[in-house]
CSV table of C-alpha atoms in Angstrom, one decimal:
chain,number,residue,atom,x,y,z
R,25,MET,CA,-10.1,19.3,8.8
R,26,ALA,CA,-10.3,22.0,11.5
R,27,ASN,CA,-9.6,19.8,14.4
R,28,ARG,CA,-5.9,19.2,15.0
R,29,LEU,CA,-4.5,17.0,17.7
R,30,THR,CA,-3.3,19.0,20.6
R,31,GLN,CA,-3.4,16.2,23.1
R,32,ILE,CA,-2.7,12.5,22.4
R,33,ALA,CA,-3.8,10.8,25.6
R,34,THR,CA,-7.4,11.9,25.8
R,35,ARG,CA,-8.8,8.7,27.5
R,36,THR,CA,-11.9,9.1,25.3
R,37,GLY,CA,-11.2,5.7,23.8
R,38,ASP,CA,-11.0,3.8,27.0
R,39,ALA,CA,-14.6,2.4,26.5
R,40,GLY,CA,-13.6,0.9,23.1
R,41,THR,CA,-14.8,3.7,20.8
R,42,THR,CA,-13.0,6.2,18.8
R,43,GLY,CA,-13.9,9.5,17.2
R,44,LEU,CA,-14.2,10.0,13.5
R,45,GLY,CA,-13.4,13.3,11.7
R,46,ASP,CA,-17.1,14.2,11.7
R,47,ASN,CA,-17.1,13.9,15.6
R,48,THR,CA,-19.2,10.7,15.6
R,49,ARG,CA,-18.0,7.9,17.8
R,50,VAL,CA,-17.7,4.3,16.5
R,51,SER,CA,-16.4,1.0,17.9
R,52,LYS,CA,-12.7,0.5,17.5
R,53,ASN,CA,-13.7,-2.8,16.0
R,54,SER,CA,-15.8,-1.2,13.2
R,55,LEU,CA,-15.0,-1.9,9.5
R,56,ARG,CA,-14.2,1.8,9.1
R,57,VAL,CA,-11.6,1.8,11.9
R,58,HIS,CA,-10.1,-1.5,10.6
R,59,ALA,CA,-9.7,0.1,7.1
R,60,MET,CA,-8.2,3.3,8.7
R,61,GLY,CA,-5.8,1.2,10.7
R,62,ASP,CA,-4.6,-0.9,7.8
R,63,VAL,CA,-3.9,2.3,5.7
R,64,ASP,CA,-2.0,3.8,8.7
R,65,GLU,CA,0.0,0.6,9.0
R,66,LEU,CA,0.8,0.7,5.3
R,67,ASN,CA,1.9,4.2,5.6
R,68,SER,CA,4.2,3.3,8.5
R,69,HIS,CA,5.7,0.4,6.6
R,70,ILE,CA,6.4,2.7,3.7
R,71,GLY,CA,8.2,5.0,6.2
R,72,VAL,CA,10.4,2.1,7.2
R,73,LEU,CA,11.1,1.4,3.5
R,74,LEU,CA,12.1,5.0,3.0
R,75,CYS,CA,15.0,4.4,5.6
R,76,GLU,CA,16.7,2.2,3.0
R,77,ASP,CA,19.1,3.4,0.2
R,78,MET,CA,17.3,3.8,-3.1
R,79,ALA,CA,17.2,5.9,-6.2
R,80,ASP,CA,15.8,9.4,-5.8
R,81,ASP,CA,13.0,8.8,-8.3
R,82,VAL,CA,11.8,5.8,-6.3
R,83,ARG,CA,12.1,7.8,-3.1
R,84,ASN,CA,10.0,10.6,-4.5
R,85,VAL,CA,7.3,8.2,-5.6
R,86,LEU,CA,7.1,6.7,-2.2
R,87,VAL,CA,7.0,10.1,-0.4
R,88,GLU,CA,4.1,11.1,-2.6
R,89,ILE,CA,2.4,7.8,-1.8
R,90,GLN,CA,2.7,8.6,1.9
R,91,HIS,CA,0.9,11.9,1.4
R,92,GLN,CA,-1.8,10.2,-0.6
R,93,LEU,CA,-2.2,7.5,2.0
R,94,PHE,CA,-2.7,10.2,4.6
R,95,ASN,CA,-5.4,11.7,2.3
R,96,LEU,CA,-7.0,8.2,2.1
R,97,GLY,CA,-6.9,7.9,5.9
R,98,GLY,CA,-8.5,11.3,6.2
R,99,GLU,CA,-11.2,10.3,3.7
R,100,LEU,CA,-11.9,7.1,5.6
R,101,SER,CA,-12.2,9.0,8.9
R,102,ILE,CA,-14.9,11.3,7.5
R,103,PRO,CA,-17.8,9.3,6.1
R,104,GLY,CA,-18.9,10.8,2.7
R,105,PHE,CA,-15.8,13.1,2.4
R,106,GLU,CA,-13.4,12.9,-0.6
R,107,LEU,CA,-9.7,13.7,-0.1
R,108,LEU,CA,-8.1,11.1,-2.4
R,109,LYS,CA,-8.5,12.2,-6.0
R,110,PRO,CA,-8.7,10.0,-9.1
R,111,GLU,CA,-5.5,11.7,-10.3
R,112,ALA,CA,-3.6,9.8,-7.5
R,113,VAL,CA,-4.6,6.5,-9.1
R,114,LEU,CA,-3.4,7.8,-12.5
R,115,ALA,CA,-0.1,8.7,-10.9
R,116,LEU,CA,0.3,5.1,-9.7
R,117,ASP,CA,-0.6,3.9,-13.2
R,118,GLU,CA,2.2,6.1,-14.7
R,119,ALA,CA,4.7,4.9,-12.1
R,120,LEU,CA,3.7,1.2,-12.8
R,121,GLY,CA,4.3,1.8,-16.5
R,122,THR,CA,7.6,3.5,-16.0
R,123,TYR,CA,9.1,0.9,-13.6
R,124,ASN,CA,7.6,-2.2,-15.1
R,125,GLU,CA,9.0,-1.2,-18.5
R,126,GLN,CA,12.5,-1.4,-17.0
R,127,LEU,CA,12.1,-5.0,-15.8
R,128,PRO,CA,12.5,-8.4,-17.5
R,129,ARG,CA,9.3,-10.4,-18.0
R,130,LEU,CA,8.7,-12.9,-15.2
R,131,GLN,CA,9.2,-16.5,-16.1
R,132,GLU,CA,8.4,-17.9,-12.6
R,133,PHE,CA,6.9,-16.8,-9.4
R,134,ILE,CA,9.2,-14.8,-7.1
R,135,LEU,CA,9.6,-15.0,-3.4
R,136,PRO,CA,9.1,-11.9,-1.2
R,137,ALA,CA,12.9,-11.8,-0.6
R,138,GLY,CA,16.2,-10.3,-1.8
R,139,SER,CA,17.5,-7.1,-0.4
R,140,ARG,CA,16.2,-5.6,2.8
R,141,ALA,CA,14.6,-2.8,0.8
R,142,ALA,CA,12.9,-5.2,-1.7
R,143,SER,CA,11.7,-7.4,1.2
R,144,GLN,CA,10.2,-4.3,2.9
R,145,ALA,CA,8.5,-3.3,-0.4
R,146,HIS,CA,6.9,-6.8,-0.4
R,147,VAL,CA,5.7,-6.2,3.2
R,148,CYS,CA,4.1,-3.0,1.9
R,149,ARG,CA,2.5,-4.9,-0.9
R,150,THR,CA,0.9,-7.4,1.4
R,151,VAL,CA,-0.3,-4.7,3.8
R,152,ALA,CA,-1.7,-2.8,0.9
R,153,ARG,CA,-3.7,-5.9,-0.1
R,154,ARG,CA,-5.0,-6.2,3.4
R,155,ALA,CA,-6.0,-2.5,3.4
R,156,GLU,CA,-7.7,-3.0,0.1
R,157,ARG,CA,-9.7,-5.9,1.5
R,158,ALA,CA,-10.7,-3.8,4.5
R,159,VAL,CA,-11.9,-1.0,2.2
R,160,VAL,CA,-13.9,-3.5,0.1
R,161,ALA,CA,-15.5,-4.9,3.2
R,162,LEU,CA,-16.4,-1.3,4.4
R,163,GLY,CA,-17.7,-0.6,0.9
R,164,ASN,CA,-20.0,-3.6,1.1
R,165,GLU,CA,-21.6,-2.0,4.2
R,166,GLU,CA,-21.4,1.7,3.5
R,167,ALA,CA,-21.3,3.9,0.4
R,168,LEU,CA,-17.6,4.6,-0.6
R,169,LYS,CA,-16.1,6.2,-3.7
R,170,ASP,CA,-14.2,4.0,-6.0
R,171,THR,CA,-10.9,5.8,-5.7
R,172,PRO,CA,-9.8,4.4,-2.3
R,173,ARG,CA,-10.2,0.8,-3.5
R,174,GLN,CA,-8.6,1.5,-6.9
R,175,TYR,CA,-5.7,3.3,-5.2
R,176,LEU,CA,-4.9,0.4,-2.9
R,177,ASN,CA,-5.2,-2.1,-5.7
R,178,ARG,CA,-2.7,-0.2,-7.9
R,179,LEU,CA,-0.4,0.5,-4.9
R,180,SER,CA,-0.1,-3.2,-4.2
R,181,ASP,CA,0.9,-3.8,-7.8
R,182,LEU,CA,3.4,-0.9,-7.7
R,183,MET,CA,5.0,-2.2,-4.5
R,184,PHE,CA,5.5,-5.6,-6.2
R,185,VAL,CA,7.2,-3.9,-9.2
R,186,LEU,CA,9.2,-1.6,-6.9
R,187,ALA,CA,10.4,-4.6,-4.9
R,188,ARG,CA,11.8,-6.0,-8.2
R,189,VAL,CA,13.4,-2.7,-9.0
R,190,LEU,CA,14.9,-2.5,-5.5
R,191,ASN,CA,16.3,-6.0,-5.9
R,192,ARG,CA,18.1,-4.9,-9.0
R,193,MET,CA,19.9,-2.1,-7.2
R,194,ASN,CA,23.7,-2.8,-7.2
R,195,GLY,CA,23.3,-5.8,-9.5
R,196,GLY,CA,20.9,-7.9,-7.6
R,197,ASP,CA,18.0,-9.9,-8.9
R,198,ASP,CA,14.6,-11.4,-7.9
R,199,VAL,CA,14.6,-14.5,-5.7
R,200,TYR,CA,12.7,-17.1,-7.7
R,201,TRP,CA,10.5,-19.8,-6.3
R,202,LYS,CA,11.9,-23.3,-6.9
R,203,SER,CA,8.9,-25.0,-8.4
R,204,GLU,CA,9.1,-28.8,-8.5
R,205,ARG,CA,7.0,-28.7,-11.7
R,206,MET,CA,9.4,-26.2,-13.3
R,207,ALA,CA,12.4,-28.2,-12.2
R,208,LYS,CA,11.0,-31.3,-13.8
R,209,LEU,CA,10.3,-29.4,-17.0
R,210,GLY,CA,13.9,-28.2,-17.0
R,211,ALA,CA,15.2,-31.8,-16.5
R,212,ASP,CA,13.4,-33.0,-19.6
């Protein structure tokens, strides 16, 4: 990526187009730009999450994810280019195994709530799902490698698991959905 930003306000997007990494111009409403924007938003939300107190191992995983999301954004900005490697998906799988192993099995649905850090992790989870949908939509129209879609899918799962981990910091727990059906079963 030889071109580095030296000027932010270029005014080249005033007509509703934006430049990709291969110097082509596309509509700011294109599927590619939507996918790039959702990945960028996700990375920003992870940045907000990193402002919270958390264990160093969780922090290190999230920082690495930010770098990989930047790679993903770069890959999306250059049609046909590969920056996000399959090893990044394997790293998420390993993190999922490590953190999920520490958690009790779920008996009920949980709400996206609890501590501020856990709640922000849930926001990251939902934005990751939106980014995944945007990448799937783009992949339905243009040829894409599998890794971006797989990465976002695993990342959403990992953010769910990390939300549960973050809720347990300092003795907290998940916030369980109060299901009417489950309440009736408990009353029997």
